């Protein structure tokens, strides 16, 4: 009798709960919604994140300017169009005029054209340097995370030594090893300096994957170790590394500009780069600050755009940040 009374009470509660249903939401339960993947859930949060939207707009504009530089300006950045108006005593820097919205530089070249084409070279250096660091970190991190033991110890000690130096100082030391500074020496110097960041991050992600259920299941089924690393551990460890790559692009832009500023960058000024322009403007910065202000603003804004995108992606893909 007591059992029947309890059963009747449960049926009454179920009927009462069902009567409160409004739309698809159960007033006493959980919303009946279709499950979504991690990427779909992350994209939903990113679309509502103003920091990500601002960063994405900045990055897209930067890439478009770099790709369509010849269309945005009809002038060659290395041609001295205004050289006849340059006078060391009276007019060392040509002023703005029709066809030259930002004026010229101390040798008569179009400053606007050099800024636009500087975006292309800055993007090239940043992307290739980040790719260099990513590939190097991928190799070292995979070796350390997959094998462990003495391989992990050796790789991590090398990484620790590289991390003990600031990335800019490490990049400058590597650049000094090259006999002649060039665009490729900057790419290699900045890229090598970023390797330990990727290596440590990937190693940590792969170490966490070694004891995951799907990896243990693959081992119990007799899957070869190489296949486990390449097909199970590595693909599931790349998400944080790819997010980090977005933020490393910003660091690469700043480090490359710093190398060019101190004279360790590309010495060929026919290939304009924002850090190079910033360094060349120092002698005239008191009288003509715009020569340094324009490239400095470009560096700051673009680096900020990549940083905002990277931070937003990291938060969106982090399961702990879900609400």
PDB file of C-alpha atoms in Angstrom:
ATOM      1  CA  UNK A   1       0.000   0.000   0.000  1.00  0.00           C
ATOM      2  CA  UNK A   2       2.832   2.341   0.883  1.00  0.00           C
ATOM      3  CA  UNK A   3       4.575   1.482  -2.398  1.00  0.00           C
ATOM      4  CA  UNK A   4       1.467   2.326  -4.426  1.00  0.00           C
ATOM      5  CA  UNK A   5       1.166   5.661  -2.643  1.00  0.00           C
ATOM      6  CA  UNK A   6       4.775   6.554  -3.524  1.00  0.00           C
ATOM      7  CA  UNK A   7       4.235   5.566  -7.130  1.00  0.00           C
ATOM      8  CA  UNK A   8       1.113   7.712  -7.306  1.00  0.00           C
ATOM      9  CA  UNK A   9       3.034  10.666  -5.867  1.00  0.00           C
ATOM     10  CA  UNK A  10       5.808  10.318  -8.483  1.00  0.00           C
ATOM     11  CA  UNK A  11       3.206  10.215 -11.284  1.00  0.00           C
ATOM     12  CA  UNK A  12       1.587  13.395  -9.945  1.00  0.00           C
ATOM     13  CA  UNK A  13       4.953  15.213  -9.854  1.00  0.00           C
ATOM     14  CA  UNK A  14       5.707  14.124 -13.423  1.00  0.00           C
ATOM     15  CA  UNK A  15       2.304  15.334 -14.606  1.00  0.00           C
ATOM     16  CA  UNK A  16       2.745  18.668 -12.791  1.00  0.00           C
ATOM     17  CA  UNK A  17       6.196  19.183 -14.309  1.00  0.00           C
ATOM     18  CA  UNK A  18       4.912  18.416 -17.794  1.00  0.00           C
ATOM     19  CA  UNK A  19       2.122  20.950 -17.386  1.00  0.00           C
ATOM     20  CA  UNK A  20       4.696  23.719 -16.841  1.00  0.00           C
ATOM     21  CA  UNK A  21       6.384  23.217 -20.178  1.00  0.00           C
ATOM     22  CA  UNK A  22       6.730  26.472 -22.133  1.00  0.00           C
ATOM     23  CA  UNK A  23       8.038  26.040 -25.674  1.00  0.00           C
ATOM     24  CA  UNK A  24      10.968  23.592 -25.499  1.00  0.00           C
ATOM     25  CA  UNK A  25      11.964  24.443 -21.939  1.00  0.00           C
ATOM     26  CA  UNK A  26      10.946  22.276 -19.012  1.00  0.00           C
ATOM     27  CA  UNK A  27      10.371  24.546 -16.006  1.00  0.00           C
ATOM     28  CA  UNK A  28      11.622  21.884 -13.658  1.00  0.00           C
ATOM     29  CA  UNK A  29      14.197  20.249 -15.870  1.00  0.00           C
ATOM     30  CA  UNK A  30      16.742  20.840 -18.594  1.00  0.00           C
ATOM     31  CA  UNK A  31      16.308  22.427 -21.975  1.00  0.00           C
ATOM     32  CA  UNK A  32      15.914  19.808 -24.674  1.00  0.00           C
ATOM     33  CA  UNK A  33      18.561  21.101 -27.065  1.00  0.00           C
ATOM     34  CA  UNK A  34      20.621  19.351 -29.694  1.00  0.00           C
ATOM     35  CA  UNK A  35      24.276  18.838 -28.791  1.00  0.00           C
ATOM     36  CA  UNK A  36      26.966  20.782 -30.656  1.00  0.00           C
ATOM     37  CA  UNK A  37      30.643  20.155 -31.307  1.00  0.00           C
ATOM     38  CA  UNK A  38      33.471  22.026 -29.581  1.00  0.00           C
ATOM     39  CA  UNK A  39      34.160  24.133 -32.683  1.00  0.00           C
ATOM     40  CA  UNK A  40      30.491  25.028 -33.158  1.00  0.00           C
ATOM     41  CA  UNK A  41      30.192  25.973 -29.504  1.00  0.00           C
ATOM     42  CA  UNK A  42      33.392  28.047 -29.717  1.00  0.00           C
ATOM     43  CA  UNK A  43      32.147  29.858 -32.818  1.00  0.00           C
ATOM     44  CA  UNK A  44      28.902  30.769 -31.045  1.00  0.00           C
ATOM     45  CA  UNK A  45      30.884  32.425 -28.255  1.00  0.00           C
ATOM     46  CA  UNK A  46      33.296  34.126 -30.652  1.00  0.00           C
ATOM     47  CA  UNK A  47      30.463  35.752 -32.592  1.00  0.00           C
ATOM     48  CA  UNK A  48      29.330  37.467 -29.389  1.00  0.00           C
ATOM     49  CA  UNK A  49      32.823  38.446 -28.264  1.00  0.00           C
ATOM     50  CA  UNK A  50      33.613  42.089 -29.141  1.00  0.00           C
ATOM     51  CA  UNK A  51      37.351  41.560 -28.562  1.00  0.00           C
ATOM     52  CA  UNK A  52      37.435  38.803 -31.163  1.00  0.00           C
ATOM     53  CA  UNK A  53      35.406  40.852 -33.652  1.00  0.00           C
ATOM     54  CA  UNK A  54      37.712  43.851 -33.280  1.00  0.00           C
ATOM     55  CA  UNK A  55      40.814  41.675 -33.635  1.00  0.00           C
ATOM     56  CA  UNK A  56      39.351  39.851 -36.653  1.00  0.00           C
ATOM     57  CA  UNK A  57      38.537  43.143 -38.419  1.00  0.00           C
ATOM     58  CA  UNK A  58      42.072  44.442 -37.825  1.00  0.00           C
ATOM     59  CA  UNK A  59      43.689  41.221 -39.047  1.00  0.00           C
ATOM     60  CA  UNK A  60      41.470  40.954 -42.143  1.00  0.00           C
ATOM     61  CA  UNK A  61      42.187  44.579 -43.093  1.00  0.00           C
ATOM     62  CA  UNK A  62      45.908  44.011 -42.559  1.00  0.00           C
ATOM     63  CA  UNK A  63      45.894  40.937 -44.792  1.00  0.00           C
ATOM     64  CA  UNK A  64      43.855  42.715 -47.496  1.00  0.00           C
ATOM     65  CA  UNK A  65      46.227  45.684 -47.494  1.00  0.00           C
ATOM     66  CA  UNK A  66      49.196  43.323 -47.789  1.00  0.00           C
ATOM     67  CA  UNK A  67      47.649  41.346 -50.650  1.00  0.00           C
ATOM     68  CA  UNK A  68      46.383  44.325 -52.648  1.00  0.00           C
ATOM     69  CA  UNK A  69      49.236  46.742 -51.979  1.00  0.00           C
ATOM     70  CA  UNK A  70      49.865  47.521 -55.678  1.00  0.00           C
ATOM     71  CA  UNK A  71      46.174  48.340 -56.138  1.00  0.00           C
ATOM     72  CA  UNK A  72      45.957  50.617 -53.100  1.00  0.00           C
ATOM     73  CA  UNK A  73      48.863  52.763 -54.243  1.00  0.00           C
ATOM     74  CA  UNK A  74      50.023  53.453 -57.759  1.00  0.00           C
ATOM     75  CA  UNK A  75      53.580  54.294 -56.717  1.00  0.00           C
ATOM     76  CA  UNK A  76      56.674  52.148 -56.417  1.00  0.00           C
ATOM     77  CA  UNK A  77      57.921  52.312 -52.800  1.00  0.00           C
ATOM     78  CA  UNK A  78      61.549  52.397 -53.929  1.00  0.00           C
ATOM     79  CA  UNK A  79      61.249  55.175 -56.541  1.00  0.00           C
ATOM     80  CA  UNK A  80      62.397  58.657 -55.470  1.00  0.00           C
ATOM     81  CA  UNK A  81      59.518  60.652 -56.910  1.00  0.00           C
ATOM     82  CA  UNK A  82      60.139  63.745 -54.764  1.00  0.00           C
ATOM     83  CA  UNK A  83      63.931  63.733 -54.692  1.00  0.00           C
ATOM     84  CA  UNK A  84      64.021  67.097 -56.501  1.00  0.00           C
ATOM     85  CA  UNK A  85      62.225  68.734 -53.591  1.00  0.00           C
ATOM     86  CA  UNK A  86      64.485  67.354 -50.877  1.00  0.00           C
ATOM     87  CA  UNK A  87      66.825  69.950 -49.394  1.00  0.00           C
ATOM     88  CA  UNK A  88      68.911  69.184 -46.324  1.00  0.00           C
ATOM     89  CA  UNK A  89      68.805  72.824 -45.216  1.00  0.00           C
ATOM     90  CA  UNK A  90      65.267  73.966 -46.036  1.00  0.00           C
ATOM     91  CA  UNK A  91      63.077  70.924 -46.771  1.00  0.00           C
ATOM     92  CA  UNK A  92      64.610  67.581 -45.708  1.00  0.00           C
ATOM     93  CA  UNK A  93      61.213  65.821 -45.856  1.00  0.00           C
ATOM     94  CA  UNK A  94      58.649  66.597 -48.606  1.00  0.00           C
ATOM     95  CA  UNK A  95      55.213  67.510 -47.265  1.00  0.00           C
ATOM     96  CA  UNK A  96      51.873  65.983 -48.185  1.00  0.00           C
ATOM     97  CA  UNK A  97      50.402  66.957 -51.565  1.00  0.00           C
ATOM     98  CA  UNK A  98      47.966  65.574 -54.168  1.00  0.00           C
ATOM     99  CA  UNK A  99      49.090  62.097 -55.134  1.00  0.00           C
ATOM    100  CA  UNK A 100      51.250  61.851 -52.006  1.00  0.00           C
ATOM    101  CA  UNK A 101      48.810  61.935 -49.051  1.00  0.00           C
ATOM    102  CA  UNK A 102      51.505  61.415 -46.412  1.00  0.00           C
ATOM    103  CA  UNK A 103      54.311  63.225 -48.202  1.00  0.00           C
ATOM    104  CA  UNK A 104      57.709  61.669 -48.746  1.00  0.00           C
ATOM    105  CA  UNK A 105      60.645  60.315 -46.767  1.00  0.00           C
ATOM    106  CA  UNK A 106      64.116  61.921 -46.488  1.00  0.00           C
ATOM    107  CA  UNK A 107      65.142  60.558 -49.920  1.00  0.00           C
ATOM    108  CA  UNK A 108      61.932  61.516 -51.742  1.00  0.00           C
ATOM    109  CA  UNK A 109      60.056  58.203 -51.735  1.00  0.00           C
ATOM    110  CA  UNK A 110      56.284  58.055 -51.258  1.00  0.00           C
ATOM    111  CA  UNK A 111      55.688  57.495 -47.535  1.00  0.00           C
ATOM    112  CA  UNK A 112      52.152  56.148 -48.050  1.00  0.00           C
ATOM    113  CA  UNK A 113      53.357  53.605 -50.610  1.00  0.00           C
ATOM    114  CA  UNK A 114      56.106  52.455 -48.270  1.00  0.00           C
ATOM    115  CA  UNK A 115      53.618  51.964 -45.430  1.00  0.00           C
ATOM    116  CA  UNK A 116      51.283  49.929 -47.644  1.00  0.00           C
ATOM    117  CA  UNK A 117      54.036  47.748 -49.091  1.00  0.00           C
ATOM    118  CA  UNK A 118      55.533  47.528 -45.605  1.00  0.00           C
ATOM    119  CA  UNK A 119      52.381  45.645 -44.564  1.00  0.00           C
ATOM    120  CA  UNK A 120      53.179  42.981 -47.166  1.00  0.00           C
ATOM    121  CA  UNK A 121      56.758  42.466 -46.002  1.00  0.00           C
ATOM    122  CA  UNK A 122      55.735  42.583 -42.337  1.00  0.00           C
ATOM    123  CA  UNK A 123      53.072  39.922 -42.943  1.00  0.00           C
ATOM    124  CA  UNK A 124      55.538  37.754 -44.866  1.00  0.00           C
ATOM    125  CA  UNK A 125      58.148  37.925 -42.110  1.00  0.00           C
ATOM    126  CA  UNK A 126      55.626  37.315 -39.317  1.00  0.00           C
ATOM    127  CA  UNK A 127      53.887  34.361 -40.981  1.00  0.00           C
ATOM    128  CA  UNK A 128      57.082  32.615 -42.107  1.00  0.00           C
ATOM    129  CA  UNK A 129      58.739  33.174 -38.727  1.00  0.00           C
ATOM    130  CA  UNK A 130      55.686  31.758 -36.939  1.00  0.00           C
ATOM    131  CA  UNK A 131      55.640  28.798 -39.335  1.00  0.00           C
ATOM    132  CA  UNK A 132      59.337  28.172 -38.652  1.00  0.00           C
ATOM    133  CA  UNK A 133      58.762  28.193 -34.912  1.00  0.00           C
ATOM    134  CA  UNK A 134      55.669  26.013 -35.272  1.00  0.00           C
ATOM    135  CA  UNK A 135      57.450  23.328 -37.330  1.00  0.00           C
ATOM    136  CA  UNK A 136      60.481  23.313 -35.043  1.00  0.00           C
ATOM    137  CA  UNK A 137      58.301  23.160 -31.933  1.00  0.00           C
ATOM    138  CA  UNK A 138      56.161  20.459 -33.515  1.00  0.00           C
ATOM    139  CA  UNK A 139      59.206  18.229 -34.021  1.00  0.00           C
ATOM    140  CA  UNK A 140      60.692  18.766 -30.553  1.00  0.00           C
ATOM    141  CA  UNK A 141      57.372  18.673 -28.706  1.00  0.00           C
ATOM    142  CA  UNK A 142      56.269  15.512 -30.508  1.00  0.00           C
ATOM    143  CA  UNK A 143      59.523  13.729 -29.688  1.00  0.00           C
ATOM    144  CA  UNK A 144      59.352  14.715 -26.021  1.00  0.00           C
ATOM    145  CA  UNK A 145      55.651  13.973 -25.613  1.00  0.00           C
ATOM    146  CA  UNK A 146      55.622  10.708 -27.553  1.00  0.00           C
ATOM    147  CA  UNK A 147      58.741   8.985 -26.193  1.00  0.00           C
ATOM    148  CA  UNK A 148      59.172  10.480 -22.743  1.00  0.00           C
ATOM    149  CA  UNK A 149      62.081   9.188 -20.665  1.00  0.00           C
ATOM    150  CA  UNK A 150      65.571  10.387 -21.570  1.00  0.00           C
ATOM    151  CA  UNK A 151      64.349  11.846 -24.893  1.00  0.00           C
ATOM    152  CA  UNK A 152      61.936  14.072 -22.998  1.00  0.00           C
ATOM    153  CA  UNK A 153      64.661  15.092 -20.547  1.00  0.00           C
ATOM    154  CA  UNK A 154      67.161  16.047 -23.270  1.00  0.00           C
ATOM    155  CA  UNK A 155      64.635  17.961 -25.376  1.00  0.00           C
ATOM    156  CA  UNK A 156      63.189  19.836 -22.406  1.00  0.00           C
ATOM    157  CA  UNK A 157      66.614  20.851 -21.102  1.00  0.00           C
ATOM    158  CA  UNK A 158      67.394  22.377 -24.506  1.00  0.00           C
ATOM    159  CA  UNK A 159      64.021  24.115 -24.475  1.00  0.00           C
ATOM    160  CA  UNK A 160      64.606  25.386 -20.921  1.00  0.00           C
ATOM    161  CA  UNK A 161      67.942  26.889 -21.963  1.00  0.00           C
ATOM    162  CA  UNK A 162      66.269  28.709 -24.856  1.00  0.00           C
ATOM    163  CA  UNK A 163      63.414  29.891 -22.626  1.00  0.00           C
ATOM    164  CA  UNK A 164      65.884  31.284 -20.085  1.00  0.00           C
ATOM    165  CA  UNK A 165      66.661  34.080 -22.558  1.00  0.00           C
ATOM    166  CA  UNK A 166      64.106  36.726 -23.580  1.00  0.00           C
ATOM    167  CA  UNK A 167      62.834  35.983 -27.075  1.00  0.00           C
ATOM    168  CA  UNK A 168      64.102  39.292 -28.461  1.00  0.00           C
ATOM    169  CA  UNK A 169      67.593  38.773 -27.019  1.00  0.00           C
ATOM    170  CA  UNK A 170      67.643  35.223 -28.366  1.00  0.00           C
ATOM    171  CA  UNK A 171      66.499  36.427 -31.795  1.00  0.00           C
ATOM    172  CA  UNK A 172      69.185  39.144 -31.813  1.00  0.00           C
ATOM    173  CA  UNK A 173      71.862  36.595 -30.870  1.00  0.00           C
ATOM    174  CA  UNK A 174      70.780  34.283 -33.684  1.00  0.00           C
ATOM    175  CA  UNK A 175      70.620  37.170 -36.177  1.00  0.00           C
ATOM    176  CA  UNK A 176      74.169  38.162 -35.219  1.00  0.00           C
ATOM    177  CA  UNK A 177      75.397  34.740 -36.349  1.00  0.00           C
ATOM    178  CA  UNK A 178      74.519  35.533 -39.962  1.00  0.00           C
ATOM    179  CA  UNK A 179      77.227  37.267 -41.916  1.00  0.00           C
ATOM    180  CA  UNK A 180      74.856  39.707 -43.587  1.00  0.00           C
ATOM    181  CA  UNK A 181      71.468  40.817 -42.324  1.00  0.00           C
ATOM    182  CA  UNK A 182      68.589  40.133 -44.690  1.00  0.00           C
ATOM    183  CA  UNK A 183      64.891  39.404 -44.669  1.00  0.00           C
ATOM    184  CA  UNK A 184      65.570  35.667 -44.405  1.00  0.00           C
ATOM    185  CA  UNK A 185      67.953  36.116 -41.492  1.00  0.00           C
ATOM    186  CA  UNK A 186      65.197  37.975 -39.635  1.00  0.00           C
ATOM    187  CA  UNK A 187      62.689  35.207 -40.411  1.00  0.00           C
ATOM    188  CA  UNK A 188      65.034  32.476 -39.169  1.00  0.00           C
ATOM    189  CA  UNK A 189      66.118  34.424 -36.082  1.00  0.00           C
ATOM    190  CA  UNK A 190      62.580  35.248 -34.967  1.00  0.00           C
ATOM    191  CA  UNK A 191      61.292  31.787 -35.907  1.00  0.00           C
ATOM    192  CA  UNK A 192      63.978  29.893 -33.984  1.00  0.00           C
ATOM    193  CA  UNK A 193      63.320  32.086 -30.944  1.00  0.00           C
ATOM    194  CA  UNK A 194      59.668  30.939 -30.977  1.00  0.00           C
ATOM    195  CA  UNK A 195      60.450  27.191 -31.133  1.00  0.00           C
ATOM    196  CA  UNK A 196      60.607  26.592 -27.334  1.00  0.00           C
ATOM    197  CA  UNK A 197      57.140  28.110 -26.831  1.00  0.00           C
ATOM    198  CA  UNK A 198      55.532  25.679 -29.264  1.00  0.00           C
ATOM    199  CA  UNK A 199      57.663  22.740 -28.086  1.00  0.00           C
ATOM    200  CA  UNK A 200      56.731  23.089 -24.408  1.00  0.00           C
ATOM    201  CA  UNK A 201      53.046  23.646 -25.161  1.00  0.00           C
ATOM    202  CA  UNK A 202      52.802  20.640 -27.504  1.00  0.00           C
ATOM    203  CA  UNK A 203      54.780  18.428 -25.148  1.00  0.00           C
ATOM    204  CA  UNK A 204      52.382  19.200 -22.309  1.00  0.00           C
ATOM    205  CA  UNK A 205      49.332  18.524 -24.469  1.00  0.00           C
ATOM    206  CA  UNK A 206      50.743  15.210 -25.702  1.00  0.00           C
ATOM    207  CA  UNK A 207      51.706  14.106 -22.199  1.00  0.00           C
ATOM    208  CA  UNK A 208      48.079  14.632 -21.193  1.00  0.00           C
ATOM    209  CA  UNK A 209      46.949  12.561 -24.186  1.00  0.00           C
ATOM    210  CA  UNK A 210      49.164   9.599 -23.265  1.00  0.00           C
ATOM    211  CA  UNK A 211      46.783   8.524 -20.496  1.00  0.00           C
ATOM    212  CA  UNK A 212      43.503   9.405 -22.209  1.00  0.00           C
ATOM    213  CA  UNK A 213      40.875   6.724 -22.777  1.00  0.00           C
ATOM    214  CA  UNK A 214      41.135   6.644 -26.567  1.00  0.00           C
ATOM    215  CA  UNK A 215      44.918   6.213 -26.471  1.00  0.00           C
ATOM    216  CA  UNK A 216      44.664   3.419 -23.876  1.00  0.00           C
ATOM    217  CA  UNK A 217      41.995   1.752 -26.000  1.00  0.00           C
ATOM    218  CA  UNK A 218      44.215   1.939 -29.090  1.00  0.00           C
ATOM    219  CA  UNK A 219      47.101   0.363 -27.180  1.00  0.00           C
ATOM    220  CA  UNK A 220      44.903  -2.439 -25.882  1.00  0.00           C
ATOM    221  CA  UNK A 221      43.836  -3.193 -29.470  1.00  0.00           C
ATOM    222  CA  UNK A 222      47.456  -3.553 -30.540  1.00  0.00           C
ATOM    223  CA  UNK A 223      47.775  -0.366 -32.604  1.00  0.00           C
ATOM    224  CA  UNK A 224      51.399   0.442 -33.427  1.00  0.00           C
ATOM    225  CA  UNK A 225      53.013   3.224 -31.316  1.00  0.00           C
ATOM    226  CA  UNK A 226      53.790   5.352 -34.371  1.00  0.00           C
ATOM    227  CA  UNK A 227      50.192   5.207 -35.497  1.00  0.00           C
ATOM    228  CA  UNK A 228      48.986   6.096 -32.003  1.00  0.00           C
ATOM    229  CA  UNK A 229      51.202   9.190 -31.946  1.00  0.00           C
ATOM    230  CA  UNK A 230      50.340  10.406 -35.451  1.00  0.00           C
ATOM    231  CA  UNK A 231      46.647   9.480 -35.588  1.00  0.00           C
ATOM    232  CA  UNK A 232      45.497   9.845 -31.992  1.00  0.00           C
ATOM    233  CA  UNK A 233      47.831  11.883 -29.795  1.00  0.00           C
ATOM    234  CA  UNK A 234      49.144  14.544 -32.176  1.00  0.00           C
ATOM    235  CA  UNK A 235      45.840  15.618 -33.821  1.00  0.00           C
ATOM    236  CA  UNK A 236      44.155  15.960 -30.415  1.00  0.00           C
ATOM    237  CA  UNK A 237      47.074  18.035 -29.078  1.00  0.00           C
ATOM    238  CA  UNK A 238      47.215  20.657 -31.821  1.00  0.00           C
ATOM    239  CA  UNK A 239      44.309  22.896 -30.740  1.00  0.00           C
ATOM    240  CA  UNK A 240      46.201  24.889 -28.065  1.00  0.00           C
ATOM    241  CA  UNK A 241      49.264  25.062 -30.323  1.00  0.00           C
ATOM    242  CA  UNK A 242      47.289  26.532 -33.231  1.00  0.00           C
ATOM    243  CA  UNK A 243      45.712  29.098 -30.920  1.00  0.00           C
ATOM    244  CA  UNK A 244      49.155  30.001 -29.600  1.00  0.00           C
ATOM    245  CA  UNK A 245      50.341  30.478 -33.197  1.00  0.00           C
ATOM    246  CA  UNK A 246      47.876  33.351 -33.595  1.00  0.00           C
ATOM    247  CA  UNK A 247      49.420  35.171 -30.653  1.00  0.00           C
ATOM    248  CA  UNK A 248      52.957  34.302 -31.770  1.00  0.00           C
ATOM    249  CA  UNK A 249      52.294  36.177 -35.027  1.00  0.00           C
ATOM    250  CA  UNK A 250      51.913  39.341 -32.930  1.00  0.00           C
ATOM    251  CA  UNK A 251      55.164  38.591 -31.095  1.00  0.00           C
ATOM    252  CA  UNK A 252      56.923  37.922 -34.399  1.00  0.00           C
ATOM    253  CA  UNK A 253      55.805  41.279 -35.790  1.00  0.00           C
ATOM    254  CA  UNK A 254      57.170  43.096 -32.740  1.00  0.00           C
ATOM    255  CA  UNK A 255      60.448  41.135 -32.633  1.00  0.00           C
ATOM    256  CA  UNK A 256      61.058  41.568 -36.374  1.00  0.00           C
ATOM    257  CA  UNK A 257      60.391  45.305 -36.058  1.00  0.00           C
ATOM    258  CA  UNK A 258      62.775  45.494 -33.096  1.00  0.00           C
ATOM    259  CA  UNK A 259      65.539  43.725 -35.034  1.00  0.00           C
ATOM    260  CA  UNK A 260      65.096  46.091 -37.962  1.00  0.00           C
ATOM    261  CA  UNK A 261      65.017  49.074 -35.604  1.00  0.00           C
ATOM    262  CA  UNK A 262      68.397  48.250 -34.072  1.00  0.00           C
ATOM    263  CA  UNK A 263      69.952  47.521 -37.458  1.00  0.00           C
ATOM    264  CA  UNK A 264      69.905  43.712 -37.335  1.00  0.00           C
ATOM    265  CA  UNK A 265      67.072  43.448 -39.863  1.00  0.00           C
ATOM    266  CA  UNK A 266      66.845  43.647 -43.619  1.00  0.00           C
ATOM    267  CA  UNK A 267      69.359  46.214 -44.860  1.00  0.00           C
ATOM    268  CA  UNK A 268      67.682  46.516 -48.262  1.00  0.00           C
ATOM    269  CA  UNK A 269      65.419  49.568 -47.936  1.00  0.00           C
ATOM    270  CA  UNK A 270      63.909  48.926 -51.367  1.00  0.00           C
ATOM    271  CA  UNK A 271      61.812  46.336 -49.493  1.00  0.00           C
ATOM    272  CA  UNK A 272      60.109  48.540 -46.883  1.00  0.00           C
ATOM    273  CA  UNK A 273      59.247  47.071 -43.496  1.00  0.00           C
ATOM    274  CA  UNK A 274      57.653  48.944 -40.610  1.00  0.00           C
ATOM    275  CA  UNK A 275      60.471  48.338 -38.121  1.00  0.00           C
ATOM    276  CA  UNK A 276      63.009  49.401 -40.727  1.00  0.00           C
ATOM    277  CA  UNK A 277      61.048  52.617 -41.383  1.00  0.00           C
ATOM    278  CA  UNK A 278      60.877  53.271 -37.646  1.00  0.00           C
ATOM    279  CA  UNK A 279      64.647  52.966 -37.334  1.00  0.00           C
ATOM    280  CA  UNK A 280      65.335  55.214 -40.327  1.00  0.00           C
ATOM    281  CA  UNK A 281      63.131  57.947 -38.843  1.00  0.00           C
ATOM    282  CA  UNK A 282      65.116  58.390 -35.608  1.00  0.00           C
ATOM    283  CA  UNK A 283      67.446  61.074 -36.906  1.00  0.00           C
ATOM    284  CA  UNK A 284      64.521  63.346 -37.832  1.00  0.00           C
ATOM    285  CA  UNK A 285      61.998  62.365 -35.153  1.00  0.00           C
ATOM    286  CA  UNK A 286      62.230  65.719 -33.334  1.00  0.00           C
ATOM    287  CA  UNK A 287      61.310  67.782 -36.390  1.00  0.00           C
ATOM    288  CA  UNK A 288      59.268  65.223 -38.347  1.00  0.00           C
ATOM    289  CA  UNK A 289      57.707  62.820 -35.813  1.00  0.00           C
ATOM    290  CA  UNK A 290      55.180  61.519 -38.365  1.00  0.00           C
ATOM    291  CA  UNK A 291      57.956  59.481 -40.012  1.00  0.00           C
ATOM    292  CA  UNK A 292      58.064  57.322 -36.876  1.00  0.00           C
ATOM    293  CA  UNK A 293      54.468  57.697 -35.688  1.00  0.00           C
ATOM    294  CA  UNK A 294      52.850  56.119 -38.777  1.00  0.00           C
ATOM    295  CA  UNK A 295      54.837  52.851 -38.788  1.00  0.00           C
ATOM    296  CA  UNK A 296      54.664  52.651 -34.980  1.00  0.00           C
ATOM    297  CA  UNK A 297      50.859  52.904 -35.056  1.00  0.00           C
ATOM    298  CA  UNK A 298      50.706  50.202 -37.730  1.00  0.00           C
ATOM    299  CA  UNK A 299      52.852  47.845 -35.644  1.00  0.00           C
ATOM    300  CA  UNK A 300      50.832  48.441 -32.467  1.00  0.00           C
ATOM    301  CA  UNK A 301      47.411  48.088 -34.092  1.00  0.00           C
ATOM    302  CA  UNK A 302      48.233  44.919 -36.046  1.00  0.00           C
ATOM    303  CA  UNK A 303      49.958  43.253 -33.083  1.00  0.00           C
ATOM    304  CA  UNK A 304      46.961  44.133 -30.918  1.00  0.00           C
ATOM    305  CA  UNK A 305      44.597  42.626 -33.506  1.00  0.00           C
ATOM    306  CA  UNK A 306      46.397  39.274 -33.528  1.00  0.00           C
ATOM    307  CA  UNK A 307      46.611  39.280 -29.715  1.00  0.00           C
ATOM    308  CA  UNK A 308      42.869  39.915 -29.320  1.00  0.00           C
ATOM    309  CA  UNK A 309      42.090  37.121 -31.767  1.00  0.00           C
ATOM    310  CA  UNK A 310      44.443  34.686 -30.056  1.00  0.00           C
ATOM    311  CA  UNK A 311      43.171  35.385 -26.546  1.00  0.00           C
ATOM    312  CA  UNK A 312      39.557  35.096 -27.691  1.00  0.00           C
ATOM    313  CA  UNK A 313      40.247  31.794 -29.442  1.00  0.00           C
ATOM    314  CA  UNK A 314      42.005  30.409 -26.376  1.00  0.00           C
ATOM    315  CA  UNK A 315      39.079  31.270 -24.121  1.00  0.00           C
ATOM    316  CA  UNK A 316      36.496  29.962 -26.600  1.00  0.00           C
ATOM    317  CA  UNK A 317      38.248  26.609 -27.018  1.00  0.00           C
ATOM    318  CA  UNK A 318      38.952  26.139 -23.321  1.00  0.00           C
ATOM    319  CA  UNK A 319      36.330  23.763 -21.841  1.00  0.00           C
ATOM    320  CA  UNK A 320      36.832  25.360 -18.413  1.00  0.00           C
ATOM    321  CA  UNK A 321      35.525  28.699 -19.745  1.00  0.00           C
ATOM    322  CA  UNK A 322      32.174  27.253 -20.806  1.00  0.00           C
ATOM    323  CA  UNK A 323      29.095  28.406 -18.971  1.00  0.00           C
TER     324      UNK A 323
END
